[in-house]
């Protein structure tokens, strides 16, 4: 607990507004003189008796701006250490003090809201943040926190309301987030068979973000459900053209749509694959080529791709095909299987998606990053292009 006291000082300083211009030494000198009980409280901290220290701090009859600042710093520190119950006790006590300045009370309310969020008490946190917005205190941060709560609770309509308030307050538009909220509402409508409701939400998403790829994707699925294969193919191909990230999401539905249309899947996939490096597209194309033109043609196709792109999944399929191909000298199969084992081992450890914002790695597409909560930042990890002589570049 000794480190708690010393940690407290930098936390207080880092918190900006209340210690920005003050000398920590002056604070240490002033506090014990003005508040003898404070020194005892700090001693309890030094003696690793945090609950005794908190009891003493909470019993102080007078909480002026100086002591309130230290309470805030202490509460914030406990929360950061994961000791949310202690943080809540401190911040609750502060909020209940009648003579606190509006600004300090607002800060204490915000901190208490953060504590409640940390403890998973989202309803209580929501009430506090709403109170702050009503009071006009720390409105922007309170609205951000409310947006996070509503996102966690998947209350997309409320997310839209808060986003509109944030846009007004900051003057900054949030088209990506708002389009995703409409898409979430569209997916909910689809789940309850409300096609008309889903279409309304998708048109709203488009109004906010005209090139919203998620809306295009959902429109494609709805077109396929309506047996409008031509429209579905057009929409899914538009999604694929937007990049490798979205290919796995729509590829099976795209192939089904092309088949329903009675057109050649290989021709469609070849055209799409010429425009980008998506390994999923190449794997699907390779499978189709193997079925229609034979394994040699599929091997040639994959070899051409691997000459340009260093992708493990395509390499794995290539080696698998090779291990099942001709074996004139009796060794080719064994060698291919050894290489296949290595490729499969490495493939299992490879992440397929990553967040461009925080670096989070995932094996499935997330519209909202599970780590940093950003929308639309999770993208496919693309294969590196092969440049020149790969072996020579290793020297
Ligand atoms: Zn992230």
XYZ file of C-alpha atoms and ligand atoms in Angstrom:
396
model
C 0.000 0.000 0.000
C 3.025 2.284 0.330
C 2.989 2.680 -3.403
C -0.620 3.797 -3.142
C 0.325 7.063 -1.513
C 3.084 7.780 -3.970
C 0.920 6.676 -6.844
C -1.747 9.014 -5.597
C 0.340 12.081 -6.234
C 1.086 11.486 -9.922
C -2.525 10.430 -10.466
C -3.651 13.672 -8.937
C -1.214 15.617 -11.074
C -2.122 13.705 -14.210
C -5.793 14.387 -13.661
C -5.086 17.834 -14.905
C -7.522 20.421 -13.903
C -7.117 20.455 -10.173
C -3.391 20.149 -9.732
C -2.149 21.530 -12.996
C -0.443 24.547 -11.594
C 0.326 23.322 -8.112
C 3.483 22.124 -6.613
C 3.086 18.666 -5.075
C 5.484 19.614 -2.306
C 3.252 22.498 -1.350
C 0.290 20.115 -1.219
C 2.099 17.734 1.115
C 3.034 20.636 3.385
C -0.382 22.213 3.412
C -2.601 19.174 3.859
C -1.427 17.912 7.250
C -1.437 21.424 8.678
C -4.950 22.173 7.505
C -6.388 18.731 8.134
C -4.712 16.721 10.861
C -7.004 13.751 10.236
C -5.741 13.635 6.697
C -2.246 12.853 7.904
C -3.639 9.984 9.949
C -5.528 8.790 6.894
C -2.411 8.885 4.783
C -0.577 7.002 7.531
C -3.178 4.262 7.321
C -2.499 4.099 3.590
C 1.220 3.820 4.248
C 0.495 1.042 6.732
C -1.485 -0.782 4.059
C -4.791 -0.358 5.834
C -6.863 1.216 3.047
C -10.270 0.563 4.631
C -9.249 2.323 7.869
C -7.958 5.225 5.788
C -11.215 5.382 3.822
C -13.281 5.242 7.045
C -11.302 8.164 8.385
C -11.582 10.210 5.206
C -15.314 9.582 5.024
C -15.829 10.661 8.635
C -14.265 14.062 8.012
C -17.015 16.578 8.634
C -15.501 19.250 6.431
C -14.723 18.482 2.826
C -13.354 21.548 1.128
C -11.931 21.781 -2.357
C -8.457 20.626 -1.233
C -9.668 17.472 0.493
C -12.247 16.803 -2.215
C -9.454 16.770 -4.760
C -7.568 14.200 -2.750
C -10.729 12.116 -2.331
C -11.193 12.207 -6.086
C -7.610 11.186 -6.723
C -7.849 8.377 -4.180
C -11.158 7.118 -5.597
C -9.810 7.204 -9.138
C -6.735 5.298 -8.009
C -8.779 2.580 -6.299
C -10.852 2.149 -9.451
C -7.762 1.858 -11.616
C -6.478 -0.824 -9.254
C -9.747 -2.702 -9.753
C -10.962 -1.936 -6.215
C -14.287 -0.562 -7.405
C -16.155 -0.964 -4.090
C -13.666 1.327 -2.355
C -13.873 3.866 -5.176
C -17.670 3.845 -4.932
C -17.578 4.476 -1.140
C -15.307 7.484 -1.608
C -17.172 9.017 -4.520
C -20.613 8.393 -3.003
C -19.506 10.211 0.132
C -18.316 13.162 -1.923
C -21.517 13.401 -3.936
C -23.544 13.553 -0.730
C -21.590 16.569 0.621
C -23.807 19.605 0.433
C -21.224 22.348 0.250
C -19.206 21.040 -2.648
C -18.822 23.416 -5.608
C -20.942 22.447 -8.650
C -17.812 21.682 -10.638
C -16.360 19.349 -8.008
C -19.724 17.698 -7.482
C -20.014 17.203 -11.221
C -16.592 15.622 -11.302
C -17.489 13.354 -8.362
C -20.738 12.330 -10.113
C -18.815 11.490 -13.267
C -16.271 9.447 -11.314
C -19.036 7.605 -9.464
C -20.661 6.850 -12.817
C -17.366 5.389 -13.996
C -17.195 3.278 -10.826
C -20.694 1.937 -11.453
C -19.748 1.098 -15.031
C -16.651 -0.703 -13.757
C -18.852 -2.667 -11.342
C -21.332 -3.508 -14.126
C -24.085 -1.406 -12.480
C -25.091 0.165 -15.780
C -28.536 1.395 -14.682
C -27.042 3.424 -11.827
C -24.284 4.755 -14.083
C -26.865 5.753 -16.694
C -28.873 7.745 -14.116
C -25.777 9.684 -13.034
C -24.628 10.483 -16.560
C -28.137 11.612 -17.478
C -28.115 13.881 -14.415
C -24.816 15.412 -15.551
C -26.210 16.070 -19.034
C -29.287 17.713 -17.477
C -27.074 19.841 -15.231
C -24.848 20.771 -18.171
C -21.778 19.473 -16.293
C -19.147 17.416 -18.132
C -21.818 16.924 -20.786
C -19.576 15.634 -23.530
C -17.907 12.978 -21.401
C -21.259 12.034 -19.865
C -22.810 11.625 -23.326
C -19.845 9.504 -24.445
C -20.337 7.321 -21.382
C -24.086 7.052 -22.065
C -23.347 6.034 -25.640
C -21.035 3.308 -24.344
C -23.713 2.066 -21.920
C -26.377 1.944 -24.647
C -23.973 0.164 -26.986
C -23.271 -2.449 -24.312
C -27.001 -2.865 -23.756
C -27.618 -2.893 -27.509
C -30.170 -0.087 -27.211
C -29.504 1.246 -30.676
C -32.369 3.758 -30.728
C -30.904 5.428 -27.654
C -27.438 5.325 -29.225
C -28.904 7.352 -32.090
C -30.369 9.927 -29.680
C -27.071 10.339 -27.818
C -25.078 10.524 -31.061
C -27.348 13.357 -32.250
C -26.757 15.215 -28.949
C -23.004 14.681 -29.271
C -22.998 15.967 -32.847
C -24.798 19.126 -31.730
C -22.509 19.608 -28.748
C -19.178 19.029 -30.506
C -20.043 20.102 -34.052
C -18.426 16.883 -35.252
C -20.378 14.464 -37.427
C -20.468 10.742 -36.578
C -21.604 9.133 -39.863
C -19.862 5.785 -39.345
C -21.315 5.171 -35.891
C -24.797 6.374 -36.814
C -24.898 4.233 -39.983
C -23.934 1.181 -37.899
C -26.696 1.914 -35.368
C -29.215 1.952 -38.231
C -27.744 -1.309 -39.551
C -28.072 -2.870 -36.082
C -31.729 -1.780 -36.019
C -32.168 -3.194 -39.539
C -30.768 -6.560 -38.398
C -33.124 -6.573 -35.413
C -36.052 -5.833 -37.746
C -34.992 -8.688 -40.044
C -34.855 -11.079 -37.102
C -38.492 -10.326 -36.303
C -39.450 -10.654 -40.009
C -40.129 -6.912 -40.289
C -38.765 -6.415 -43.804
C -40.329 -2.979 -44.249
C -38.792 -1.794 -40.957
C -35.401 -3.137 -42.003
C -35.594 -1.281 -45.313
C -36.398 1.983 -43.540
C -33.334 1.580 -41.302
C -31.081 0.713 -44.256
C -32.224 3.753 -46.201
C -31.437 5.859 -43.117
C -27.966 4.290 -42.969
C -27.449 5.168 -46.631
C -28.677 8.708 -46.070
C -26.005 9.160 -43.385
C -23.257 7.208 -45.173
C -24.083 6.563 -48.816
C -21.309 3.965 -49.312
C -22.145 1.997 -46.144
C -20.896 -1.507 -47.000
C -22.844 -3.134 -44.186
C -26.104 -1.706 -45.560
C -25.213 -3.015 -49.051
C -24.553 -6.441 -47.561
C -27.888 -6.525 -45.720
C -29.720 -5.352 -48.840
C -28.063 -8.249 -50.692
C -29.310 -10.789 -48.143
C -32.798 -9.306 -48.334
C -32.748 -9.414 -52.151
C -31.760 -13.105 -52.000
C -34.628 -13.764 -49.562
C -36.954 -12.043 -52.032
C -35.635 -14.341 -54.800
C -34.244 -11.345 -56.655
C -30.989 -13.114 -57.564
C -29.940 -10.502 -60.114
C -30.134 -7.713 -57.566
C -28.448 -9.920 -54.937
C -25.494 -10.655 -57.269
C -25.088 -6.945 -58.068
C -25.128 -5.999 -54.369
C -22.810 -8.802 -53.204
C -20.337 -8.052 -55.996
C -20.321 -4.424 -54.900
C -19.483 -5.630 -51.374
C -16.640 -7.846 -52.642
C -15.249 -4.954 -54.668
C -15.022 -2.951 -51.439
C -12.222 -5.203 -50.206
C -11.107 -8.543 -48.823
C -12.504 -7.798 -45.356
C -16.090 -8.415 -46.441
C -15.544 -11.318 -48.861
C -16.042 -14.179 -46.342
C -19.302 -12.603 -45.144
C -20.981 -12.636 -48.549
C -19.183 -15.286 -50.605
C -21.545 -18.253 -49.956
C -24.596 -16.040 -50.605
C -22.957 -14.590 -53.727
C -22.260 -18.061 -55.131
C -25.818 -19.141 -54.349
C -27.177 -16.026 -56.102
C -25.048 -16.637 -59.224
C -26.231 -20.256 -59.334
C -29.875 -19.201 -58.964
C -29.313 -16.808 -61.841
C -27.997 -19.749 -63.899
C -24.676 -18.043 -64.625
C -21.104 -19.385 -64.487
C -19.690 -19.033 -60.963
C -16.080 -19.375 -62.163
C -16.454 -16.498 -64.626
C -17.899 -14.235 -61.942
C -15.236 -15.155 -59.372
C -12.403 -14.796 -61.894
C -13.515 -11.273 -62.695
C -13.739 -10.364 -59.003
C -10.410 -12.039 -58.117
C -8.605 -10.039 -60.805
C -9.361 -6.872 -58.875
C -8.026 -7.823 -55.455
C -5.861 -10.129 -53.334
C -8.577 -11.755 -51.192
C -7.413 -15.278 -50.269
C -11.017 -16.324 -49.558
C -11.989 -15.417 -53.088
C -9.021 -17.360 -54.468
C -9.833 -20.417 -52.325
C -13.453 -20.429 -53.520
C -12.320 -19.968 -57.114
C -9.710 -22.744 -56.734
C -12.370 -25.142 -55.435
C -14.686 -24.349 -58.349
C -11.878 -24.653 -60.903
C -10.880 -28.028 -59.430
C -14.484 -29.252 -59.766
C -14.979 -27.975 -63.312
C -11.537 -28.038 -64.937
C -9.606 -30.507 -62.764
C -6.844 -30.348 -60.112
C -4.058 -29.368 -62.534
C -5.938 -26.207 -63.531
C -6.597 -25.418 -59.850
C -2.892 -25.902 -59.040
C -1.923 -23.521 -61.854
C -4.409 -20.943 -60.619
C -3.176 -21.120 -57.003
C 0.471 -21.114 -58.116
C -0.121 -17.902 -60.078
C -1.665 -16.327 -56.985
C 1.143 -17.523 -54.673
C 3.742 -16.088 -57.040
C 2.236 -12.669 -56.230
C 0.879 -13.005 -52.683
C 2.394 -14.617 -49.573
C -0.762 -16.202 -48.161
C -0.713 -19.243 -45.865
C -4.316 -20.349 -46.448
C -3.816 -20.480 -50.224
C -0.439 -22.186 -49.730
C -2.125 -24.801 -47.531
C -4.710 -25.512 -50.251
C -1.976 -25.606 -52.902
C 0.077 -28.152 -50.903
C -3.037 -30.195 -50.164
C -3.801 -30.417 -53.890
C -0.167 -31.237 -54.623
C -0.116 -33.982 -51.970
C -3.048 -35.614 -53.767
C -1.605 -35.127 -57.279
C 0.762 -37.258 -59.371
C 3.761 -38.780 -57.568
C 6.074 -40.172 -60.265
C 9.172 -40.607 -58.079
C 7.333 -41.651 -54.902
C 8.614 -38.690 -52.922
C 6.482 -35.729 -54.013
C 3.536 -36.711 -51.798
C 5.692 -37.127 -48.712
C 7.428 -33.781 -49.235
C 4.136 -32.005 -49.900
C 2.587 -33.513 -46.756
C 5.517 -32.349 -44.606
C 5.180 -28.813 -45.975
C 1.392 -29.048 -45.542
C 1.822 -29.871 -41.845
C 3.985 -26.790 -41.354
C 1.542 -24.562 -43.248
C -1.413 -25.846 -41.191
C 0.478 -25.354 -37.938
C 1.306 -21.737 -38.832
C -2.200 -21.118 -40.149
C -3.783 -21.993 -36.797
C -1.744 -19.273 -35.111
C -2.536 -16.610 -37.684
C -5.144 -13.961 -36.960
C -7.511 -13.293 -39.824
C -8.682 -9.809 -38.820
C -7.191 -6.948 -36.873
C -8.367 -3.566 -35.630
C -6.777 -0.646 -37.437
C -7.384 1.512 -34.376
C -6.032 -0.556 -31.462
C -4.380 -3.598 -33.072
C -6.829 -6.125 -31.565
C -6.580 -9.452 -33.409
C -9.586 -11.604 -34.213
C -10.575 -14.677 -36.184
C -13.990 -13.278 -37.184
C -15.226 -9.947 -38.512
C -16.578 -7.592 -35.839
C -18.414 -4.434 -36.884
C -17.461 -2.921 -33.532
C -14.001 -3.688 -32.191
C -14.444 -5.771 -28.991
C -11.393 -4.083 -27.503
C -11.469 -0.345 -28.300
C -15.196 -0.223 -29.242
C -14.504 1.634 -32.496
C -16.899 0.986 -35.371
C -15.754 -0.273 -38.761
C -12.072 -0.496 -37.792
C -11.718 -4.304 -37.835
C -10.344 -5.296 -41.245
C -8.905 -8.426 -42.848
C -5.188 -9.067 -42.511
C -4.116 -8.996 -46.158
C -1.317 -11.148 -47.570
C 1.957 -9.385 -48.278
C 2.826 -8.966 -51.955
C 5.839 -11.000 -53.034
C 8.503 -8.722 -54.388
C 11.361 -9.963 -56.540
C 13.300 -13.043 -55.463
C 11.921 -14.024 -52.039
C 14.943 -16.194 -51.174
C 17.422 -13.448 -51.969
C 15.552 -10.923 -49.833
C 16.206 -13.116 -46.775
C 20.002 -12.761 -47.088
Zn -9.880 -1.729 -31.708
